[in-house]
Structures are given as C-alpha cells and as structure tokens.
Amino acid sequence: MPDLFIRTIIQKFDAHLRHIIKDEGKNKFVIYTNGMGGKLAREYLKTEFGIIPEYTIDNKRYNGIDILNIEQAQKRNNKNVYFLVCSWHPDYYDEIRRVIYEAFPNEQIIDIFPRAALPGKKEICAVLHHVDSYIRDLEDKSCG
C-alpha cells in the first residue's frame, strides 16, 4: 500500500511539473508546506531534475533560513518563482490555500493536490439532457 500511495503522489507531481520544467524551462520553486507532501516534492525535484527549491514555507515550523514563514517569504525576491502547494491534509486544506493565495500572485501558485473540479454548466446540462431523454423513453414505453 505505501508503494501505491507514493507512486500516486509522484504521478501528481509529474502531471503538474514535468511540462513546466521541461517545456517552459521553469526551474525556481518554493515548497509550501514542510509536511510529507513538501518533503516528497523536494525529493522529486532533486532526483528527477536536479532542482533544489529556493526555500520552504511553513505555517508552524520555520527556522528563518531555509524554512520561512509567510512574512519572511514575502520579503524575498520571488520573481520567476513558483510556489508549489504540496499539502493534501483534509483538516487544513482550505486554510493552507487561503494563506498562500493571499500572500502571492495566483499565476505563481501551482496546487499539486487541488480538489476535484466541480462540473461546469456544460457538463451539468449534458447529464440533465441524458436523464431527460431516459425519462421520456420510459414514458413512451409505458404509455405506448
């Protein structure tokens, strides 16, 4: 089971980062937060691409050198840096994202573990059309 979990996490990193690094040439990243996801992201960047993150941001444990809090991170030169949100903790999911999105430009943030996107209007209409067609067929068969 742990192998499957780690493999799934690596696939998520790969899906979000490989094209950014290989195709777009981006190579400056900040890890947020310093939990298991952050440690796995750091290792992934290092082993797959030889990239050492600029620093790590954490809300609770920081040393002011390579692990910073949000205020310390905002004082850094963050030009051309991408902030990798590497937390999937369900109890703090919204709070973790609120903090980073309030501190840095959205275009510099990459959420590695976003919640599944809600269906859009087009997808909802397609499902409703399918259900409506199914109900009409049932009515036609029962009345005919």
XYZ file of N, CA, C and O in Angstrom:
576
model
N 0.806 -1.204 0.000
C 0.000 0.000 0.000
C 0.854 1.277 0.000
O 0.559 2.177 -0.758
N 1.913 1.377 0.834
C 2.730 2.601 0.785
C 3.331 2.851 -0.594
O 3.424 3.993 -1.022
N 3.737 1.779 -1.304
C 4.299 1.963 -2.641
C 3.280 2.581 -3.590
O 3.608 3.467 -4.373
N 2.037 2.123 -3.515
C 0.975 2.659 -4.363
C 0.716 4.120 -4.031
O 0.546 4.957 -4.920
N 0.690 4.452 -2.747
C 0.476 5.826 -2.304
C 1.584 6.731 -2.841
O 1.308 7.780 -3.428
N 2.829 6.328 -2.655
C 3.970 7.130 -3.124
C 3.920 7.261 -4.646
O 4.148 8.348 -5.188
N 3.618 6.181 -5.340
C 3.527 6.216 -6.802
C 2.456 7.210 -7.252
O 2.651 7.974 -8.193
N 1.315 7.229 -6.570
C 0.238 8.163 -6.896
C 0.689 9.600 -6.682
O 0.412 10.478 -7.504
N 1.394 9.850 -5.596
C 1.900 11.195 -5.305
C 2.891 11.630 -6.383
O 2.817 12.750 -6.902
N 3.796 10.757 -6.746
C 4.788 11.069 -7.783
C 4.094 11.362 -9.109
O 4.487 12.277 -9.839
N 3.054 10.618 -9.429
C 2.303 10.875 -10.667
C 1.673 12.263 -10.644
O 1.636 12.946 -11.665
N 1.184 12.687 -9.485
C 0.605 14.027 -9.373
C 1.686 15.093 -9.584
O 1.466 16.065 -10.303
N 2.856 14.902 -8.962
C 3.955 15.845 -9.183
C 4.303 15.889 -10.669
O 4.462 16.960 -11.246
N 4.428 14.730 -11.257
C 4.809 14.637 -12.661
C 3.782 15.332 -13.559
O 4.149 16.069 -14.465
N 2.496 15.106 -13.284
C 1.436 15.706 -14.093
C 1.462 17.232 -14.021
O 1.180 17.904 -15.018
N 1.799 17.778 -12.878
C 1.786 19.230 -12.707
C 3.106 19.894 -13.083
O 3.103 21.057 -13.481
N 4.223 19.189 -12.954
C 5.514 19.866 -13.055
C 6.352 19.539 -14.285
O 7.111 20.395 -14.738
N 6.271 18.342 -14.801
C 7.171 17.949 -15.886
C 7.104 18.927 -17.063
O 8.130 19.399 -17.551
N 5.910 19.256 -17.531
C 5.811 20.167 -18.677
C 6.288 21.577 -18.334
O 6.863 22.266 -19.168
N 6.077 22.004 -17.090
C 6.531 23.333 -16.672
C 8.055 23.399 -16.681
O 8.640 24.389 -17.118
N 8.679 22.332 -16.238
C 10.140 22.308 -16.166
C 10.746 22.032 -17.542
O 11.624 22.768 -17.994
N 10.260 21.008 -18.218
C 10.855 20.604 -19.500
C 10.468 21.547 -20.646
O 11.328 21.990 -21.391
N 9.173 21.828 -20.795
C 8.712 22.608 -21.941
C 8.853 24.112 -21.749
O 9.176 24.832 -22.673
N 8.584 24.585 -20.533
C 8.610 26.022 -20.279
C 9.931 26.502 -19.675
O 10.155 27.692 -19.555
N 10.791 25.567 -19.259
C 12.101 25.924 -18.736
C 12.093 26.564 -17.357
O 13.068 27.201 -16.964
N 11.027 26.407 -16.621
C 10.954 26.972 -15.270
C 11.739 26.075 -14.312
O 11.668 24.865 -14.391
N 12.500 26.702 -13.414
C 13.310 25.877 -12.507
C 13.466 26.477 -11.105
O 14.317 26.049 -10.334
N 12.657 27.477 -10.777
C 12.729 28.091 -9.456
C 11.415 27.824 -8.727
O 10.361 28.321 -9.130
N 11.516 27.028 -7.657
C 10.324 26.618 -6.935
C 10.498 26.844 -5.434
O 11.600 26.766 -4.909
N 9.359 27.099 -4.799
C 9.279 27.188 -3.346
C 8.285 26.123 -2.914
O 7.228 25.967 -3.529
N 8.630 25.393 -1.882
C 7.759 24.336 -1.361
C 6.886 24.914 -0.255
O 7.368 25.620 0.620
N 5.605 24.588 -0.278
C 4.671 25.006 0.762
C 3.695 23.863 0.977
O 3.011 23.460 0.056
N 3.671 23.232 2.059
C 4.251 23.387 3.372
C 5.356 22.347 3.578
O 5.615 21.544 2.687
N 5.891 22.311 4.784
C 7.013 21.434 5.083
C 6.561 20.090 5.651
O 7.249 19.495 6.457
N 5.420 19.598 5.239
C 4.940 18.290 5.680
C 5.436 17.191 4.766
O 6.410 17.362 4.017
N 4.747 16.064 4.790
C 5.146 14.927 3.958
C 5.102 15.284 2.472
O 6.008 14.951 1.725
N 4.053 15.989 2.050
C 3.946 16.383 0.643
C 5.099 17.262 0.213
O 5.656 17.101 -0.873
N 5.482 18.210 1.060
C 6.597 19.095 0.754
C 7.915 18.347 0.661
O 8.737 18.608 -0.214
N 8.106 17.410 1.565
C 9.347 16.621 1.538
C 9.410 15.751 0.280
O 10.470 15.613 -0.346
N 8.279 15.176 -0.102
C 8.242 14.371 -1.325
C 8.467 15.244 -2.561
O 9.159 14.836 -3.494
N 7.898 16.446 -2.564
C 8.101 17.361 -3.697
C 9.565 17.752 -3.824
O 10.121 17.778 -4.927
N 10.197 18.047 -2.696
C 11.624 18.413 -2.701
C 12.451 17.271 -3.290
O 13.320 17.486 -4.137
N 12.163 16.053 -2.839
C 12.906 14.882 -3.331
C 12.643 14.641 -4.817
O 13.550 14.315 -5.570
N 11.410 14.811 -5.244
C 11.050 14.649 -6.659
C 11.824 15.640 -7.526
O 12.428 15.256 -8.528
N 11.812 16.922 -7.151
C 12.529 17.935 -7.931
C 14.018 17.621 -8.012
O 14.638 17.764 -9.068
N 14.573 17.193 -6.886
C 16.010 16.908 -6.830
C 16.381 15.685 -7.675
O 17.321 15.741 -8.469
N 15.652 14.580 -7.503
C 16.040 13.350 -8.198
C 15.658 13.352 -9.672
O 16.412 12.846 -10.497
N 14.518 13.940 -10.024
C 14.077 13.928 -11.424
C 14.760 14.983 -12.278
O 15.016 14.767 -13.454
N 15.037 16.163 -11.682
C 15.508 17.295 -12.471
C 16.758 17.971 -11.929
O 17.243 18.925 -12.529
N 17.251 17.533 -10.779
C 18.421 18.170 -10.176
C 18.122 19.580 -9.675
O 19.030 20.402 -9.569
N 16.873 19.861 -9.350
C 16.471 21.190 -8.884
C 16.372 21.195 -7.365
O 15.718 20.336 -6.782
N 17.047 22.150 -6.751
C 16.937 22.358 -5.311
C 15.992 23.551 -5.126
O 16.260 24.631 -5.663
N 14.883 23.383 -4.389
C 13.965 24.501 -4.184
C 14.654 25.700 -3.539
O 15.606 25.547 -2.774
N 14.168 26.890 -3.858
C 14.718 28.132 -3.319
C 14.640 28.136 -1.790
O 15.577 28.528 -1.127
N 13.490 27.753 -1.261
C 13.261 27.641 0.173
C 11.920 26.956 0.379
O 11.224 26.631 -0.578
N 11.554 26.754 1.634
C 10.294 26.134 2.011
C 9.536 27.106 2.903
O 10.151 27.824 3.689
N 8.217 27.129 2.755
C 7.379 27.938 3.634
C 6.564 26.984 4.497
O 6.029 25.988 4.005
N 6.468 27.306 5.777
C 5.626 26.520 6.669
C 4.910 27.454 7.635
O 5.455 28.482 8.019
N 3.704 27.093 8.008
C 2.902 27.924 8.907
C 3.292 27.755 10.369
O 3.029 28.628 11.178
N 3.899 26.628 10.713
C 4.154 26.340 12.125
C 5.622 26.148 12.469
O 6.077 26.573 13.513
N 6.381 25.474 11.616
C 7.788 25.184 11.918
C 8.675 25.887 10.915
O 8.670 25.551 9.739
N 9.408 26.873 11.377
C 10.316 27.576 10.474
C 11.555 28.016 11.248
O 11.511 28.212 12.454
N 12.668 28.121 10.515
C 13.924 28.493 11.162
C 14.479 29.817 10.641
O 15.536 30.254 11.068
N 13.805 30.435 9.684
C 14.248 31.730 9.162
C 15.402 31.646 8.187
O 15.882 32.670 7.713
N 15.869 30.450 7.874
C 16.994 30.287 6.949
C 16.511 29.628 5.660
O 16.456 30.265 4.618
N 16.173 28.358 5.738
C 15.667 27.675 4.551
C 14.200 27.271 4.696
O 13.566 26.876 3.743
N 13.652 27.434 5.900
C 12.229 27.232 6.132
C 11.699 28.533 6.719
O 12.080 28.946 7.816
N 10.845 29.208 5.943
C 10.374 30.536 6.306
C 8.885 30.535 6.627
O 8.156 29.654 6.172
N 8.438 31.547 7.351
C 7.002 31.754 7.483
C 6.565 32.657 6.326
O 7.395 33.136 5.552
N 5.287 32.899 6.203
C 4.768 33.688 5.078
C 5.376 35.091 5.042
O 5.784 35.562 3.977
N 5.470 35.749 6.181
C 6.007 37.117 6.220
C 7.461 37.162 5.747
O 7.854 38.056 4.998
N 8.257 36.206 6.196
C 9.656 36.151 5.761
C 9.737 35.875 4.257
O 10.558 36.460 3.554
N 8.877 34.996 3.764
C 8.878 34.650 2.338
C 8.486 35.847 1.473
O 9.046 36.043 0.394
N 7.573 36.659 1.954
C 7.150 37.829 1.186
C 8.271 38.855 1.041
O 8.256 39.642 0.100
N 9.224 38.841 1.925
C 10.344 39.783 1.867
C 11.422 39.347 0.879
O 12.315 40.125 0.550
N 11.360 38.110 0.423
C 12.344 37.594 -0.536
C 12.037 38.099 -1.942
O 10.924 38.480 -2.261
N 13.050 38.035 -2.799
C 12.834 38.316 -4.214
C 12.209 37.067 -4.829
O 12.894 36.063 -5.037
N 10.930 37.121 -5.105
C 10.206 35.964 -5.615
C 9.884 36.067 -7.100
O 8.957 35.421 -7.582
N 10.667 36.858 -7.810
C 10.468 36.995 -9.246
C 10.802 35.650 -9.923
O 11.817 35.029 -9.612
N 9.939 35.223 -10.811
C 10.112 33.968 -11.568
C 10.145 32.727 -10.683
O 10.724 31.710 -11.056
N 9.548 32.809 -9.505
C 9.476 31.676 -8.583
C 8.051 31.132 -8.603
O 7.097 31.900 -8.685
N 7.927 29.820 -8.531
C 6.620 29.175 -8.477
C 6.460 28.499 -7.123
O 7.342 27.778 -6.669
N 5.322 28.758 -6.498
C 5.020 28.229 -5.174
C 4.215 26.939 -5.346
O 3.113 26.966 -5.896
N 4.791 25.840 -4.893
C 4.142 24.540 -5.012
C 3.372 24.228 -3.738
O 3.972 24.047 -2.678
N 2.050 24.194 -3.829
C 1.218 23.836 -2.676
C 1.180 22.318 -2.622
O 0.584 21.670 -3.475
N 1.844 21.753 -1.629
C 2.074 20.308 -1.563
C 1.338 19.638 -0.412
O 1.726 18.559 0.023
N 0.296 20.253 0.081
C -0.435 19.683 1.209
C -1.777 19.133 0.750
O -2.472 19.764 -0.044
N -2.116 17.970 1.269
C -3.420 17.381 0.979
C -4.210 17.145 2.262
O -5.259 16.528 2.250
N -3.730 17.658 3.385
C -4.353 17.438 4.686
C -5.797 17.953 4.676
O -6.021 19.154 4.521
N -6.787 17.069 4.851
C -8.186 17.495 4.731
C -8.639 18.476 5.809
O -9.496 19.321 5.550
N -8.068 18.420 6.994
C -8.499 19.317 8.071
C -8.031 20.753 7.868
O -8.647 21.686 8.380
N -6.947 20.942 7.147
C -6.388 22.279 6.957
C -6.367 22.702 5.488
O -5.750 23.700 5.148
N -7.036 21.963 4.633
C -6.981 22.166 3.184
C -7.266 23.629 2.813
O -6.470 24.271 2.131
N -8.408 24.139 3.235
C -8.802 25.500 2.856
C -7.902 26.552 3.498
O -7.524 27.525 2.851
N -7.558 26.371 4.760
C -6.730 27.343 5.463
C -5.344 27.466 4.824
O -4.830 28.575 4.633
N -4.754 26.349 4.476
C -3.424 26.361 3.851
C -3.467 27.129 2.538
O -2.609 27.961 2.263
N -4.476 26.892 1.751
C -4.575 27.566 0.460
C -4.921 29.053 0.627
O -4.417 29.895 -0.114
N -5.745 29.385 1.569
C -6.094 30.786 1.799
C -4.834 31.602 2.093
O -4.625 32.674 1.518
N -3.973 31.081 2.948
C -2.755 31.792 3.343
C -1.854 32.066 2.143
O -1.403 33.194 1.939
N -1.598 31.082 1.328
C -0.668 31.258 0.201
C -1.272 32.121 -0.902
O -0.605 32.962 -1.494
N -2.567 31.951 -1.174
C -3.207 32.736 -2.228
C -3.371 34.202 -1.830
O -3.430 35.069 -2.708
N -3.442 34.493 -0.545
C -3.489 35.888 -0.102
C -2.108 36.539 -0.138
O -2.002 37.759 -0.235
N -1.068 35.750 -0.078
C 0.290 36.291 0.023
C 0.982 36.483 -1.324
O 1.833 37.371 -1.453
N 0.659 35.664 -2.323
C 1.403 35.686 -3.583
C 0.448 35.686 -4.783
O -0.691 35.238 -4.667
N 0.920 36.146 -5.935
C 0.065 36.178 -7.135
C -0.369 34.767 -7.554
O 0.430 33.828 -7.551
N -1.635 34.650 -7.927
C -2.185 33.354 -8.332
C -1.396 32.693 -9.456
O -1.245 31.470 -9.474
N -0.884 33.494 -10.383
C -0.166 32.914 -11.523
C 1.167 32.286 -11.122
O 1.788 31.577 -11.921
N 1.621 32.524 -9.902
C 2.858 31.916 -9.414
C 2.594 30.702 -8.520
O 3.539 30.108 -8.025
N 1.345 30.336 -8.339
C 0.996 29.239 -7.431
C 0.561 28.028 -8.237
O -0.280 28.134 -9.134
N 1.144 26.880 -7.897
C 0.774 25.613 -8.519
C 0.285 24.696 -7.412
O 1.051 24.315 -6.532
N -0.996 24.370 -7.465
C -1.599 23.494 -6.456
C -1.459 22.055 -6.943
O -2.117 21.646 -7.888
N -0.590 21.318 -6.300
C -0.322 19.934 -6.705
C -1.497 19.024 -6.371
O -1.749 18.052 -7.068
N -2.244 19.337 -5.323
C -3.354 18.495 -4.882
C -4.669 19.277 -4.838
O -5.288 19.405 -3.789
N -5.117 19.802 -5.995
C -6.376 20.556 -5.973
C -7.554 19.615 -5.740
O -7.477 18.425 -6.057
N -8.594 20.159 -5.159
C -9.820 19.368 -5.037
C -10.344 19.118 -6.434
O -10.115 19.901 -7.352
N -11.044 18.010 -6.580
C -11.619 17.706 -7.888
C -12.511 18.875 -8.308
O -13.293 19.389 -7.515
N -12.360 19.273 -9.525
C -13.135 20.396 -10.028
C -14.614 20.037 -10.094
O -14.978 18.917 -10.453
N -15.438 20.988 -9.730
C -16.871 20.783 -9.836
C -17.266 20.820 -11.303
O -16.632 21.500 -12.107
N -18.318 20.101 -11.661
C -18.726 20.125 -13.076
C -19.192 21.523 -13.470
O -19.812 22.236 -12.678
N -18.904 21.863 -14.691
C -19.327 23.152 -15.216
C -20.733 23.061 -15.783
O -21.365 21.999 -15.803
N -21.229 24.192 -16.263
C -22.583 24.274 -16.801
C -22.791 23.288 -17.947
O -23.820 22.622 -18.044
N -21.810 23.174 -18.812
C -21.913 22.285 -19.973
C -22.070 20.822 -19.531
O -22.909 20.091 -20.059
N -21.245 20.405 -18.552
C -21.331 19.024 -18.063
C -22.667 18.756 -17.372
O -23.271 17.701 -17.562
N -23.146 19.721 -16.594
C -24.432 19.564 -15.907
C -25.560 19.457 -16.919
O -26.440 18.588 -16.809
N -25.555 20.310 -17.936
C -26.596 20.269 -18.973
C -26.580 18.945 -19.727
O -27.646 18.399 -20.048
N -25.398 18.424 -20.007
C -25.304 17.142 -20.716
C -25.917 16.021 -19.892
O -26.653 15.172 -20.415
N -25.654 16.005 -18.596
C -26.226 14.973 -17.721
C -27.738 15.131 -17.644
O -28.483 14.153 -17.743
N -28.219 16.357 -17.466
C -29.661 16.591 -17.400
C -30.351 16.197 -18.702
O -31.452 15.619 -18.690
N -29.728 16.469 -19.835
C -30.285 16.069 -21.141
C -30.377 14.544 -21.223
O -31.392 13.998 -21.686
N -29.338 13.871 -20.777
C -29.331 12.412 -20.794
C -30.447 11.856 -19.904
O -31.175 10.944 -20.296
N -30.596 12.413 -18.706
C -31.644 11.972 -17.777
C -33.021 12.242 -18.373
O -33.920 11.389 -18.340
N -33.205 13.427 -18.959
C -34.473 13.788 -19.574
C -34.826 12.816 -20.706
O -35.972 12.345 -20.807
N -33.850 12.484 -21.544
C -34.087 11.532 -22.642
C -34.466 10.159 -22.099
O -35.378 9.504 -22.627
N -33.813 9.745 -21.047
C -34.099 8.446 -20.433
C -35.528 8.416 -19.897
O -36.275 7.459 -20.114
N -35.948 9.485 -19.222
C -37.297 9.550 -18.662
C -38.338 9.573 -19.778
O -39.373 8.882 -19.706
N -38.087 10.316 -20.855
C -39.034 10.350 -21.984
C -39.178 8.975 -22.624
O -40.272 8.566 -22.989
N -38.053 8.260 -22.747
C -38.128 6.891 -23.299
C -38.964 5.992 -22.412
O -39.759 5.193 -22.907
N -38.803 6.101 -21.118
C -39.600 5.304 -20.177
C -41.084 5.649 -20.293
O -41.947 4.756 -20.301
N -41.394 6.935 -20.403
C -42.781 7.352 -20.541
C -43.384 6.837 -21.831
O -44.514 6.349 -21.837
N -42.622 6.922 -22.930
C -43.112 6.443 -24.222
C -43.398 4.951 -24.174
O -44.407 4.480 -24.717
N -42.532 4.196 -23.538
C -42.712 2.735 -23.469
C -43.889 2.371 -22.572
O -44.624 1.422 -22.859
N -44.094 3.089 -21.491
C -45.174 2.739 -20.577
C -46.533 3.214 -21.096
O -47.562 2.658 -20.762
N -46.539 4.254 -21.921
C -47.811 4.783 -22.453
C -48.176 4.130 -23.782
O -49.314 4.210 -24.207
N -47.258 3.569 -24.451
C -47.494 3.075 -25.802
C -47.794 1.654 -25.897
O -48.559 0.885 -25.658
